[in-house]
Structures are given as structure tokens and as C-alpha cells.
PDB file of C-alpha atoms in Angstrom:
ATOM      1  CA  UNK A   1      26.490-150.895-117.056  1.00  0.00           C
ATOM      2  CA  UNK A   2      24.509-150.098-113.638  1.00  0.00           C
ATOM      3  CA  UNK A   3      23.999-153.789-113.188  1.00  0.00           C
ATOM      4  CA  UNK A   4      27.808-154.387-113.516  1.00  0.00           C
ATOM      5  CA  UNK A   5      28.294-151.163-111.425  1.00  0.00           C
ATOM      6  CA  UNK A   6      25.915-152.654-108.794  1.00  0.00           C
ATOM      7  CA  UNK A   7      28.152-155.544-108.304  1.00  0.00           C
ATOM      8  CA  UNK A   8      31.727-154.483-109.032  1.00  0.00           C
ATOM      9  CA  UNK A   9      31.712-150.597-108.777  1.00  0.00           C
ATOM     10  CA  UNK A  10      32.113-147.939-111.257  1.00  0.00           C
ATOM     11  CA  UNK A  11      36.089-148.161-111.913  1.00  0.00           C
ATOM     12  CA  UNK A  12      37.350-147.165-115.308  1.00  0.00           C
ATOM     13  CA  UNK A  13      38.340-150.776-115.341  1.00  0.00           C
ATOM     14  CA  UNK A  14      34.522-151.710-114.796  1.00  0.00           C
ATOM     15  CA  UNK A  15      33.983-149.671-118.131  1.00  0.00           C
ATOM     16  CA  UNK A  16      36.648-150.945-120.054  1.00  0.00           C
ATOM     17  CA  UNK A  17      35.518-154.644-119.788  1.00  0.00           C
ATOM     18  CA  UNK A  18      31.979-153.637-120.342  1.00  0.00           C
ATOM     19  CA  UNK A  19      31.931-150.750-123.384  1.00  0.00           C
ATOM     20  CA  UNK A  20      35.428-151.754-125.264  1.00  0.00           C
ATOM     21  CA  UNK A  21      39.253-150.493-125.038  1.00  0.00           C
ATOM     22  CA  UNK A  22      38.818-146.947-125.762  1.00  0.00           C
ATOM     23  CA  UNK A  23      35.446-146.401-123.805  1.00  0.00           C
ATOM     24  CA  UNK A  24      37.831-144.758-120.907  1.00  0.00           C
ATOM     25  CA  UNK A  25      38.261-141.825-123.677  1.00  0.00           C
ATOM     26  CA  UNK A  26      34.703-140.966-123.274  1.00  0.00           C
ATOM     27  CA  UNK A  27      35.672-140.248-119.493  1.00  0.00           C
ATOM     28  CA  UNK A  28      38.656-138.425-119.027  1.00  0.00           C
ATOM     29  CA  UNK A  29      37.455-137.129-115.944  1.00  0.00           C
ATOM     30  CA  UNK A  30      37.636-140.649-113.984  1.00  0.00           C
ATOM     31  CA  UNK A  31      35.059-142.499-112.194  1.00  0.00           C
ATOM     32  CA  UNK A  32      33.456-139.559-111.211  1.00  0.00           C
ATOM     33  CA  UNK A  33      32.472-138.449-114.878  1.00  0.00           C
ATOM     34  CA  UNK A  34      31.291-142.078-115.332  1.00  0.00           C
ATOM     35  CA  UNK A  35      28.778-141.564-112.374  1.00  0.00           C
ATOM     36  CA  UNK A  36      28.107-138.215-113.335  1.00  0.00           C
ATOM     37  CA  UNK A  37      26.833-138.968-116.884  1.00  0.00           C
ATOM     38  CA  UNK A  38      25.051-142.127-115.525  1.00  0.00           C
ATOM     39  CA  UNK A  39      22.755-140.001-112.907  1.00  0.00           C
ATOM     40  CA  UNK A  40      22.504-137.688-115.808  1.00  0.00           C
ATOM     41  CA  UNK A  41      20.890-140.462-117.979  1.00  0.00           C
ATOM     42  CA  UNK A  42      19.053-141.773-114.868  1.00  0.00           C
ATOM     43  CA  UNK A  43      17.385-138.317-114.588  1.00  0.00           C
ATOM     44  CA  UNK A  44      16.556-138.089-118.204  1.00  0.00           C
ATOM     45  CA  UNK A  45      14.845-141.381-117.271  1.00  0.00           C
ATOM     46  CA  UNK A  46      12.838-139.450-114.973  1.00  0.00           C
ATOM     47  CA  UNK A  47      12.229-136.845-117.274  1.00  0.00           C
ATOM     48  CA  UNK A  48      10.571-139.028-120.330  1.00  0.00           C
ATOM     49  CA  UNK A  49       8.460-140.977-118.006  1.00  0.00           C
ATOM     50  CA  UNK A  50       7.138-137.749-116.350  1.00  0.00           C
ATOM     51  CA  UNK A  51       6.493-136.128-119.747  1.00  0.00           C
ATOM     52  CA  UNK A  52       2.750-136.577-120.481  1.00  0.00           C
ATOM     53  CA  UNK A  53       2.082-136.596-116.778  1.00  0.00           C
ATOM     54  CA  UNK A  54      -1.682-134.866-115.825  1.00  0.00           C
ATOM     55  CA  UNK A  55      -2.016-134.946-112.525  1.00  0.00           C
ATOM     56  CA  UNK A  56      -2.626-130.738-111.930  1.00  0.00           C
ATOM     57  CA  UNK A  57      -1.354-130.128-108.619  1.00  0.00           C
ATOM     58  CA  UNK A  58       2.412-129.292-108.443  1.00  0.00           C
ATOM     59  CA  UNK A  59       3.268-131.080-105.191  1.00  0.00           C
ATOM     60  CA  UNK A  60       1.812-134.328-106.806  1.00  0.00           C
ATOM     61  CA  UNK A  61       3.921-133.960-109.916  1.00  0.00           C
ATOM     62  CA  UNK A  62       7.100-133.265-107.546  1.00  0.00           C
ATOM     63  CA  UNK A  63       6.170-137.003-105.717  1.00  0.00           C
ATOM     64  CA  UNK A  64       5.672-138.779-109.357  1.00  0.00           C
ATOM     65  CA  UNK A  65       9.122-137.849-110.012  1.00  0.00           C
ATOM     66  CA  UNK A  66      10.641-138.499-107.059  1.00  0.00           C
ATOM     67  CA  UNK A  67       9.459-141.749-107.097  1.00  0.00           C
ATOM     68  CA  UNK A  68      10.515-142.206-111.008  1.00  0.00           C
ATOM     69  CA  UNK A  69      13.669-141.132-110.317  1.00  0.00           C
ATOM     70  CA  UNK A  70      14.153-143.701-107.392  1.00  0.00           C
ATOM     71  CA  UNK A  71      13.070-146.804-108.127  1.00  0.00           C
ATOM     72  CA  UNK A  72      12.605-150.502-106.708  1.00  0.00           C
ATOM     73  CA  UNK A  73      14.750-151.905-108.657  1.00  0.00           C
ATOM     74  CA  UNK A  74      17.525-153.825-106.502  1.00  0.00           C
ATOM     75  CA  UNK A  75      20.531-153.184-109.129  1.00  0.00           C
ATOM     76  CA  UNK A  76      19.372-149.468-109.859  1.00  0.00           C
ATOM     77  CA  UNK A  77      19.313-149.006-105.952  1.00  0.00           C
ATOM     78  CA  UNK A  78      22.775-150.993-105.687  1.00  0.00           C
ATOM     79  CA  UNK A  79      24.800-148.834-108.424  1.00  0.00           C
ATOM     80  CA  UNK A  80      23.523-145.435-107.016  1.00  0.00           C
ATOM     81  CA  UNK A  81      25.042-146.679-103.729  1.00  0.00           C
ATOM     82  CA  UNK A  82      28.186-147.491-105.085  1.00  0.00           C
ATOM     83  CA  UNK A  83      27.961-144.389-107.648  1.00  0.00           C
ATOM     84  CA  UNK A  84      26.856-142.243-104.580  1.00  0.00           C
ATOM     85  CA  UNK A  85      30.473-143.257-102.804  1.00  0.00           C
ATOM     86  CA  UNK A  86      32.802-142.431-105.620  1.00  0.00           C
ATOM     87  CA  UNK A  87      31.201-139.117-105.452  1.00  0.00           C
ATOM     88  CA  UNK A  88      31.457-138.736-101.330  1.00  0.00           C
ATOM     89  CA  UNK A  89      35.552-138.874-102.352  1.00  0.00           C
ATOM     90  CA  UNK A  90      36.323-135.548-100.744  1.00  0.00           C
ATOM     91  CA  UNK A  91      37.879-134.117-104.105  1.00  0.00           C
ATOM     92  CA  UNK A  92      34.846-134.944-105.768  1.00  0.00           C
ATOM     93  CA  UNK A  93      32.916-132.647-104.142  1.00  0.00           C
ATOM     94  CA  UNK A  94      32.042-130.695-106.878  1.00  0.00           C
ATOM     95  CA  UNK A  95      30.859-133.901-109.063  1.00  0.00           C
ATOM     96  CA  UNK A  96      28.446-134.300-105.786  1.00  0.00           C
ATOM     97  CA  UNK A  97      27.569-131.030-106.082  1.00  0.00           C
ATOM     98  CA  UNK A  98      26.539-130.604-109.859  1.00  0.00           C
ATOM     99  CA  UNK A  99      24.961-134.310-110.077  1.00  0.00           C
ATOM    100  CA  UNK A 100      23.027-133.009-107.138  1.00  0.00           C
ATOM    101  CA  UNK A 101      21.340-130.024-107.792  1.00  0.00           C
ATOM    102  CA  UNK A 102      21.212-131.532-112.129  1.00  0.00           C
ATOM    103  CA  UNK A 103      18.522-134.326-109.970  1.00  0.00           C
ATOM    104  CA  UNK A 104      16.830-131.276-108.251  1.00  0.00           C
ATOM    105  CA  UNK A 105      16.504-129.014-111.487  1.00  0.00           C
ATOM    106  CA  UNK A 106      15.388-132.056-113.525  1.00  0.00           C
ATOM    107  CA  UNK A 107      12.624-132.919-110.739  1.00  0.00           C
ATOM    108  CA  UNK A 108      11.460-129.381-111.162  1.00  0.00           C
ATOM    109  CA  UNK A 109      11.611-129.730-114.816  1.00  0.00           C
ATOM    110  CA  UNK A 110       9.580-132.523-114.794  1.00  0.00           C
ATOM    111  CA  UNK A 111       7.193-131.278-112.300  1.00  0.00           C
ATOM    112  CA  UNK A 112       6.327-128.584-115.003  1.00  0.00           C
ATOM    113  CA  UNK A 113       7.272-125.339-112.366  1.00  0.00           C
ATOM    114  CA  UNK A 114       8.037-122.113-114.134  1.00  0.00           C
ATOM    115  CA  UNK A 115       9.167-120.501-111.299  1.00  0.00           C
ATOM    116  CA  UNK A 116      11.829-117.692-111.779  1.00  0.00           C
ATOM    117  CA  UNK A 117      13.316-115.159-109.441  1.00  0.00           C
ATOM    118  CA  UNK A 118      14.128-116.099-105.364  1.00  0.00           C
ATOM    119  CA  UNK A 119      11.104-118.262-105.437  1.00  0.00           C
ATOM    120  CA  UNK A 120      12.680-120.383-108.333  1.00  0.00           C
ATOM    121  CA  UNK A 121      16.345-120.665-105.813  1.00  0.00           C
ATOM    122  CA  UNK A 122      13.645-121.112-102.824  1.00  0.00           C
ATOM    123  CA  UNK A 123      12.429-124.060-104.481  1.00  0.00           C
ATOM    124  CA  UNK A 124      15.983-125.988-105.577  1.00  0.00           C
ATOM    125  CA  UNK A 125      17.350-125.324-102.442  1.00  0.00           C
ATOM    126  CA  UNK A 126      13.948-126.897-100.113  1.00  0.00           C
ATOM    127  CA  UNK A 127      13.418-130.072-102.851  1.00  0.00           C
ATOM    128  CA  UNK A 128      17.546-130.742-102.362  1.00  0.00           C
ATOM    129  CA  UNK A 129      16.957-130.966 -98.372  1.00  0.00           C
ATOM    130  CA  UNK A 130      14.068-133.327 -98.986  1.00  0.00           C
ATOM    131  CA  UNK A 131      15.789-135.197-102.528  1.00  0.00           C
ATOM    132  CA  UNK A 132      19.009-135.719-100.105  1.00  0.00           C
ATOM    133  CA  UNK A 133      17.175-137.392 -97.141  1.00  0.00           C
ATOM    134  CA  UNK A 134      14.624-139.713 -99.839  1.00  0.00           C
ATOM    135  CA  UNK A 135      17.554-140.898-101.552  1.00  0.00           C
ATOM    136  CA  UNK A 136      19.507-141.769 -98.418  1.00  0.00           C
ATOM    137  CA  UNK A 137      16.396-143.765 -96.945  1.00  0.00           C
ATOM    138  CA  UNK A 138      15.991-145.231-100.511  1.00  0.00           C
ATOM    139  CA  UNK A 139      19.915-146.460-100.085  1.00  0.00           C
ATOM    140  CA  UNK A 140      18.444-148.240 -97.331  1.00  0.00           C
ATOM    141  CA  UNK A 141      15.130-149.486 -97.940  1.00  0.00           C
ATOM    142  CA  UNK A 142      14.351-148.699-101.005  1.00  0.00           C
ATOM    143  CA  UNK A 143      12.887-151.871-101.791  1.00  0.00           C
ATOM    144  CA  UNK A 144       9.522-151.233-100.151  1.00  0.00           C
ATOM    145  CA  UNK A 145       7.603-149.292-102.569  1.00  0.00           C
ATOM    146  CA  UNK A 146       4.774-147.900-100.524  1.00  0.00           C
ATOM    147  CA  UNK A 147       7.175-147.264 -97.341  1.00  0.00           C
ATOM    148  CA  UNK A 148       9.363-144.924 -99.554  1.00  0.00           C
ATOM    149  CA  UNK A 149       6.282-143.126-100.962  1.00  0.00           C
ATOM    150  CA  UNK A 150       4.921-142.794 -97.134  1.00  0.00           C
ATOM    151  CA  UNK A 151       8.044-141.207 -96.293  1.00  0.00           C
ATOM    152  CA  UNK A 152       8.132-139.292 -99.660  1.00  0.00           C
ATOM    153  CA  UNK A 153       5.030-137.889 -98.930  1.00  0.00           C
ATOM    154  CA  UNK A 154       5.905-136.891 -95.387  1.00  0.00           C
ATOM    155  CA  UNK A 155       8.962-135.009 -96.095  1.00  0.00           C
ATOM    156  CA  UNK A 156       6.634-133.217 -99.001  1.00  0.00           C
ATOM    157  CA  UNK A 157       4.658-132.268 -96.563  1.00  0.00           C
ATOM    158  CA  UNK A 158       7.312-130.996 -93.896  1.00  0.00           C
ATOM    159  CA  UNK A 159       7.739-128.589 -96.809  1.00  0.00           C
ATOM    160  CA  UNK A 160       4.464-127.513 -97.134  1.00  0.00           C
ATOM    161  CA  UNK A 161       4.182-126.926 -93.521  1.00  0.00           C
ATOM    162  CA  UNK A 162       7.111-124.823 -93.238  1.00  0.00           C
ATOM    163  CA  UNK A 163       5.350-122.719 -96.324  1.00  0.00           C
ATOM    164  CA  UNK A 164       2.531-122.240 -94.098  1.00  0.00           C
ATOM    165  CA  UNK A 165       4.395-121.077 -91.067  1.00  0.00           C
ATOM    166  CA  UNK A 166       6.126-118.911 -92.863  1.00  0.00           C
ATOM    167  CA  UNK A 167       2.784-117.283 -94.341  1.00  0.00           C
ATOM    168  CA  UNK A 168       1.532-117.042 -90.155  1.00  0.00           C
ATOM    169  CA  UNK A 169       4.694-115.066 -89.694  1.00  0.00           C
ATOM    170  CA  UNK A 170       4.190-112.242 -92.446  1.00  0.00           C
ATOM    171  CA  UNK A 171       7.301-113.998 -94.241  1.00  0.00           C
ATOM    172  CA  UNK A 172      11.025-113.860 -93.056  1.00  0.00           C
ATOM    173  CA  UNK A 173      12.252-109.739 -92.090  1.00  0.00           C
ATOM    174  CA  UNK A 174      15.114-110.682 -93.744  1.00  0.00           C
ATOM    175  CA  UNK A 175      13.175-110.739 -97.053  1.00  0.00           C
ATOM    176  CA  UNK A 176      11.443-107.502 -96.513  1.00  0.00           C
ATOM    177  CA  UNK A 177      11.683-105.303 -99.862  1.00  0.00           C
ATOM    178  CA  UNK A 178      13.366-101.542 -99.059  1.00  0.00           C
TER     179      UNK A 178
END
């Protein structure tokens, strides 16, 4: 389907000349369930090629599936784009939303963090700053392996740099426990 998706978009009428008559009953919610279920099965992609992974440091494991999750592949690249605009419809917002933050918590999954507590939200909410700008520049050059890890690897460490500013500072005062 993402190769047909690629080329012609991911209109109900898209599925219904690819899976059969009734395959719009799987979707009731539109296009936007269609591209919903495929970045689910995109991330669960991720997921089973990360899952005997051994590299030991976290930040690694967070680039492995980054880079899983976004690969080379031309028609991959070309039916997120097109799957990425159905969900930029301003009343799918939501759908945006959810298949968002799914691709964060997966990446996390697969990067083996237990986190919990504010540090777990910390986490989501830094990884879908630097997920959002590695897909866009994937949208666009994505085809360049080692150029997408380069910049991969700088927005990691962007992260890891705020982290240790923060640490100089004594934390936020904001954070401060009563």
C-alpha cells in the first residue's frame, strides 16, 4: 500500500483498488485512520528491528531507532510525505497528534528507557522536538543516509547539551520541590 500511497495518495479510493470493496470498513475514520494505522505498523517496524539491539548506551539506542524508523527508502520517504499532509488537514489535528507522540513512545520503547515520573514526560516531550525536525529534513533529503545520521546525531546532541546546562544551573526554580 505505501508504494501506491507514494504515488497516488492515501484516499479511501487508493485503498479500495488496492485491499478489495469492503477494505474502506476497516477505516471508518477516513484517510486519516488509514495513515494512522500505517505509521502505527511503520513504528512496529521500528520496534522488531530494534528488539535484540546491544549497544548499552541509551542515546545510541535512541539514534538506531530513529534511523529504523526513517529510512532510505524513496517510496517509504514518498508515502510519509503524502501520509504526513492528510494529517496537517487542520481537523486532523488530533490524528497528528496521537500518530506523533505513538512514534515518540515507540522510540523510547525501543530504546529500552524505563523512565517514569516527570523525567519519563521530560523525555517524550525533548525526543518529539528533535523526532519533528529529523523527519521534516528526512521529507527532504532523506535519501542520503550518512547526512541524515550527521544531522540525527547533532540534534541528539543539542539535547544532551541542554541536559548539561541545565545541571550548571542547579536545575530549573520552577522545579524546585516545597
Amino acid at each position: 500500500m505505501a508504494a501506491v500511497a507514494g504515488e497516488r495518495g492515501w484516499g479511501m479510493d487508493v485503498l479500495l483498488q488496492v485491499a478489495g470493496p469492503d477494505a474502506d470498513l476497516l477505516f471508518p475514520g477516513g484517510s486519516a485512520e488509514l495513515v494512522e494505522a500505517w505509521f502505527d505498523l511503520c513504528d512496529r517496524d521500528m520496534l522488531e528491528a530494534m528488539w535484540d539491539t546491544e549497544e548499552a548506551r541509551l542515546s545510541q539506542r535512541v539514534r538506531q531507532a530513529l534511523l529504523y524508523r526513517l529510512p532510505a527508502d524513496a517510496s517509504v520517504r514518498a508515502a510519509s510525505r503524502k501520509g504526513l499532509s492528510v494529517l496537517l488537514a487542520p481537523c486532523e489535528g488530533k490524528a497528528l497528534r496521537r500518530s506523533m507522540m505513538r512514534t515518540v513512545n515507540a522510540i523510547w520503547q525501543a530504546a529500552q528507557d524505563d523512565s517514569s515520573g516527570l523525567t519519563y514526560m521530560t523525555k517524550r516531550l525533548s525526543l518529539g522536538g528533535v523526532y519533528a525536525s529529523v523527519l521534516l529534513y528526512w521529507l527532504a533529503r532523506g535519501e542520503n543516509e550518512a547526512a541524515l545520521a550527521a544531522f540525527v546525531d547533532r540534534r541528539l546532541a543539542d539535547v544532551l547539551r541542554f541536559g548539561r546546562i541545565k545541571a550548571r544551573m542547579g536545575g530549573f526554580p520552577f522545579m524546585a520541590r516545597a
